[in-house]
Coordinates of N, CA and C in Angstrom, one line a residue:
M17 N 0.9 -1.3 0.1 CA 0.3 0.0 -0.1 C 1.0 1.2 0.1
E18 N 0.5 2.2 -0.8 CA 1.4 3.6 -1.0 C 1.0 4.4 0.2
S19 N 2.2 5.0 1.0 CA 1.9 5.9 1.6 C 1.3 7.3 1.2
E20 N 1.0 8.6 2.0 CA 0.6 9.5 1.2 C 1.6 10.3 0.6
A21 N 2.7 10.3 1.4 CA 4.2 10.8 0.6 C 4.3 10.2 -0.9
D22 N 4.4 8.9 -1.0 CA 4.4 8.2 -2.1 C 3.3 8.6 -3.4
E23 N 2.3 8.7 -2.6 CA 0.9 9.4 -3.5 C 1.3 10.7 -4.2
I24 N 1.5 11.4 -3.1 CA 2.0 13.0 -3.6 C 3.4 13.1 -4.8
T25 N 4.2 12.3 -4.2 CA 5.5 12.2 -5.3 C 4.9 11.6 -6.5
S26 N 3.9 10.9 -6.8 CA 3.9 10.0 -8.0 C 3.0 10.9 -9.0
L27 N 2.3 12.2 -8.5 CA 1.7 13.2 -8.9 C 2.9 13.9 -10.3
V28 N 4.0 13.9 -9.3 CA 4.9 14.6 -10.5 C 5.2 14.0 -12.0
G29 N 5.4 15.0 -13.0 CA 5.3 14.4 -14.4 C 3.9 14.0 -14.9
R30 N 2.5 13.9 -14.4 CA 1.5 13.6 -14.7 C 1.0 14.8 -15.6
E31 N 0.2 14.7 -16.7 CA -0.3 15.6 -17.5 C -1.4 15.8 -16.9
V32 N -1.9 17.2 -16.8 CA -3.1 17.9 -16.5 C -3.9 18.5 -17.6
Y33 N -5.0 18.1 -17.6 CA -6.1 18.3 -18.7 C -7.3 19.2 -17.7
S34 N -7.9 19.9 -18.5 CA -9.2 20.5 -18.0 C -10.2 19.4 -18.2
N35 N -11.1 19.8 -17.4 CA -12.2 18.6 -17.6 C -12.9 18.1 -18.8
N36 N -12.6 19.5 -19.8 CA -13.3 19.1 -21.2 C -12.1 18.7 -22.2
G37 N -11.2 18.4 -21.8 CA -10.0 17.7 -22.6 C -9.1 18.3 -22.9
V38 N -8.7 19.6 -22.5 CA -8.2 20.5 -22.9 C -6.5 20.4 -22.2
F39 N -5.3 20.0 -22.9 CA -4.3 19.9 -22.4 C -3.8 21.0 -21.4
V40 N -3.2 21.2 -20.4 CA -3.2 22.2 -19.5 C -1.5 22.5 -19.1
G41 N -0.8 21.6 -19.0 CA 0.6 21.3 -18.6 C 1.0 19.8 -18.1
E42 N 2.5 20.0 -17.4 CA 2.7 18.7 -16.8 C 2.9 19.2 -15.5
I43 N 2.9 18.8 -14.4 CA 3.3 18.7 -12.9 C 4.7 18.5 -12.7
E44 N 5.1 19.5 -12.4 CA 6.7 19.9 -12.0 C 6.9 19.7 -10.5
D45 N 5.9 19.9 -9.9 CA 5.8 19.9 -8.4 C 4.7 20.4 -7.6
V46 N 4.7 19.5 -6.2 CA 3.6 20.0 -5.6 C 3.8 20.7 -4.3
R47 N 2.7 21.7 -4.3 CA 2.8 22.5 -3.1 C 2.2 22.0 -2.1
L48 N 2.7 22.3 -1.0 CA 2.2 21.6 0.1 C 1.9 22.8 1.5
N49 N 0.8 22.7 2.4 CA 0.3 23.5 3.3 C 1.2 22.5 4.7
L50 N 2.4 22.7 5.3 CA 3.1 21.7 6.2 C 2.1 22.1 7.3
D51 N 1.8 23.0 7.8 CA 0.9 22.7 8.9 C -0.4 22.0 8.9
A52 N -1.2 22.2 7.9 CA -2.4 21.5 7.3 C -2.2 20.1 7.2
E53 N -0.6 19.9 7.1 CA -0.6 18.4 6.1 C -1.4 18.1 4.9
M54 N -1.4 18.9 4.1 CA -1.9 19.0 2.8 C -1.8 19.4 1.7
V55 N -1.9 19.1 0.6 CA -1.6 19.5 -0.8 C -2.7 20.7 -0.9
N56 N -1.7 22.1 -1.3 CA -2.9 23.2 -1.8 C -2.5 23.7 -3.2
G57 N -1.4 23.2 -3.9 CA -1.6 23.4 -5.2 C -0.4 22.8 -6.1
L58 N -0.9 22.7 -7.4 CA 0.3 22.0 -8.1 C 0.8 22.9 -9.3
A59 N 2.4 22.7 -9.0 CA 3.3 23.9 -10.1 C 3.3 23.0 -11.4
L60 N 2.8 23.6 -12.3 CA 2.9 23.2 -13.7 C 3.8 23.9 -14.4
S61 N 4.4 23.1 -15.4 CA 5.1 23.5 -16.4 C 5.0 22.9 -17.7
E62 N 6.0 23.1 -18.8 CA 5.6 22.4 -20.3 C 4.1 23.1 -20.4
L63 N 3.7 24.3 -20.3 CA 2.3 24.9 -20.5 C 1.6 24.8 -21.9
N64 N 0.7 24.6 -22.0 CA 0.1 24.7 -23.2 C 0.2 26.1 -23.9
P65 N 0.7 26.3 -24.9 CA 1.1 27.4 -25.0 C -0.4 28.6 -25.6
Q66 N -1.2 27.7 -25.9 CA -2.5 28.1 -26.1 C -3.4 28.9 -25.2
L67 N -3.0 28.4 -23.9 CA -3.9 28.9 -22.9 C -2.9 30.2 -21.9
F68 N -1.9 29.8 -22.3 CA -0.7 30.8 -21.2 C -0.1 31.4 -21.8
S69 N 0.3 32.9 -21.9 CA 0.9 33.7 -22.9 C 2.5 33.5 -21.8
A70 N 3.6 33.7 -22.4 CA 4.8 33.7 -21.7 C 4.6 35.0 -20.9
A71 N 4.2 36.2 -21.1 CA 4.1 37.2 -20.2 C 3.6 36.8 -19.3
A72 N 2.4 36.3 -19.0 CA 1.5 35.7 -18.0 C 2.3 35.0 -17.0
T73 N 3.0 34.2 -17.6 CA 3.7 33.1 -16.7 C 5.1 33.4 -16.4
G74 N 5.7 34.2 -17.0 CA 7.3 34.4 -17.0 C 7.8 33.6 -17.4
E75 N 7.5 32.6 -18.3 CA 8.0 31.7 -18.9 C 8.3 30.0 -17.7
K76 N 7.7 30.2 -16.5 CA 8.6 29.4 -15.7 C 7.1 28.4 -15.3
G77 N 6.3 28.7 -15.5 CA 5.0 27.9 -15.3 C 4.2 28.5 -14.5
V78 N 3.1 27.5 -13.8 CA 1.8 28.3 -13.0 C 1.6 27.4 -11.9
I79 N 0.9 28.0 -10.6 CA 0.5 27.3 -9.6 C -0.8 27.0 -9.8
V80 N -1.6 26.0 -9.8 CA -3.0 25.5 -9.8 C -3.5 25.5 -8.4
P81 N -4.4 25.8 -8.0 CA -4.8 25.5 -6.5 C -5.5 24.1 -6.7
Y82 N -5.0 23.2 -5.8 CA -5.3 22.2 -5.7 C -7.1 22.0 -5.9
R83 N -8.0 23.1 -5.1 CA -9.1 22.8 -5.1 C -9.8 22.8 -6.4
W84 N -8.9 23.1 -7.5 CA -9.3 22.8 -9.0 C -9.5 21.5 -9.4
V85 N -8.9 20.6 -8.8 CA -8.6 19.1 -9.0 C -9.8 18.5 -8.9
R86 N -10.2 17.8 -9.9 CA -11.6 17.2 -10.1 C -11.1 15.7 -10.1
A87 N -10.2 15.2 -10.5 CA -10.0 13.6 -10.9 C -8.4 13.4 -10.7
V88 N -8.0 12.4 -10.1 CA -6.5 12.3 -10.7 C -6.4 10.7 -10.8
G89 N -5.7 10.4 -11.8 CA -5.7 8.9 -12.3 C -4.4 8.8 -12.9
D90 N -4.4 8.5 -14.4 CA -2.8 8.7 -15.1 C -2.8 10.1 -15.7
V91 N -3.8 10.7 -15.7 CA -3.7 12.0 -16.0 C -4.2 12.8 -14.9
V92 N -4.4 13.9 -14.5 CA -5.0 15.0 -13.6 C -6.0 16.1 -14.4
L93 N -7.1 15.8 -14.0 CA -8.4 16.7 -14.6 C -8.8 17.9 -13.5
I94 N -8.7 19.1 -13.8 CA -9.0 20.1 -13.1 C -10.2 21.0 -13.9
N95 N -10.7 21.8 -13.3 CA -11.9 22.6 -13.5 C -11.4 23.7 -14.8
E96 N -12.0 23.8 -15.8 CA -12.0 24.3 -17.2 C -12.1 25.7 -16.7
V97 N -11.8 26.6 -15.5 CA -11.8 27.7 -15.3 C -10.1 27.9 -15.6
V98 N -9.3 27.3 -15.7 CA -8.0 27.4 -16.1 C -7.9 28.3 -17.6
E99 N -8.7 27.4 -18.1 CA -9.0 28.0 -19.7 C -9.3 29.6 -19.6
R100 N -9.5 30.4 -18.7 CA -9.7 31.5 -18.6 C -8.5 32.3 -18.2
Y101 N -7.5 31.6 -18.0 CA -6.2 32.4 -17.4 C -5.4 33.1 -18.5
E102 N -5.5 33.0 -19.7 CA -5.1 33.9 -20.6 C -5.1 35.4 -20.2
S103 N -4.3 36.0 -20.8 CA -4.0 37.6 -20.8 C -5.0 38.0 -21.6
P104 N -5.6 39.1 -21.1 CA -6.7 39.6 -22.1 C -6.1 40.4 -22.9
E105 N -6.9 40.3 -24.3 CA -6.4 40.8 -25.5 C -6.2 42.2 -25.2
P106 N -5.3 43.1 -25.8 CA -5.3 44.5 -25.7 C -6.7 45.2 -26.0
E107 N -7.3 46.2 -25.5 CA -8.4 46.9 -26.1 C -8.3 47.5 -27.3
E108 N -9.0 47.4 -28.4 CA -8.6 48.3 -29.4 C -9.1 49.7 -29.0
E109 N -8.5 50.4 -29.5 CA -8.5 52.1 -29.1 C -9.6 52.3 -30.4
V110 N -10.4 53.4 -29.7 CA -11.6 53.6 -30.5 C -11.5 55.4 -30.8
A111 N -11.4 55.9 -31.9 CA -11.4 57.3 -32.4 C -12.9 57.7 -32.0
V112 N -12.1 59.1 -30.7 CA -13.5 59.7 -30.7 C -14.1 61.0 -31.5

């Protein structure tokens, strides 16, 4: 039987998808709250460039709150809310 530590470290390297099937990124690390002894976030790298601009992520990655996780298996499924992470398009200037 796997210990909790083994389960947590087994997340590293798994691919993350939104719950409607869009690839988000790959888990590089797990963010822990040691006081509460719980996972509170997933650090993702190898991000889907269609979802995240380099300017928004600093080309390093993003932390996804663990509360977004819906299922963990061969891949991790999260809420589609991450698909709205894109930086907003610059507003068009309107001549007055």
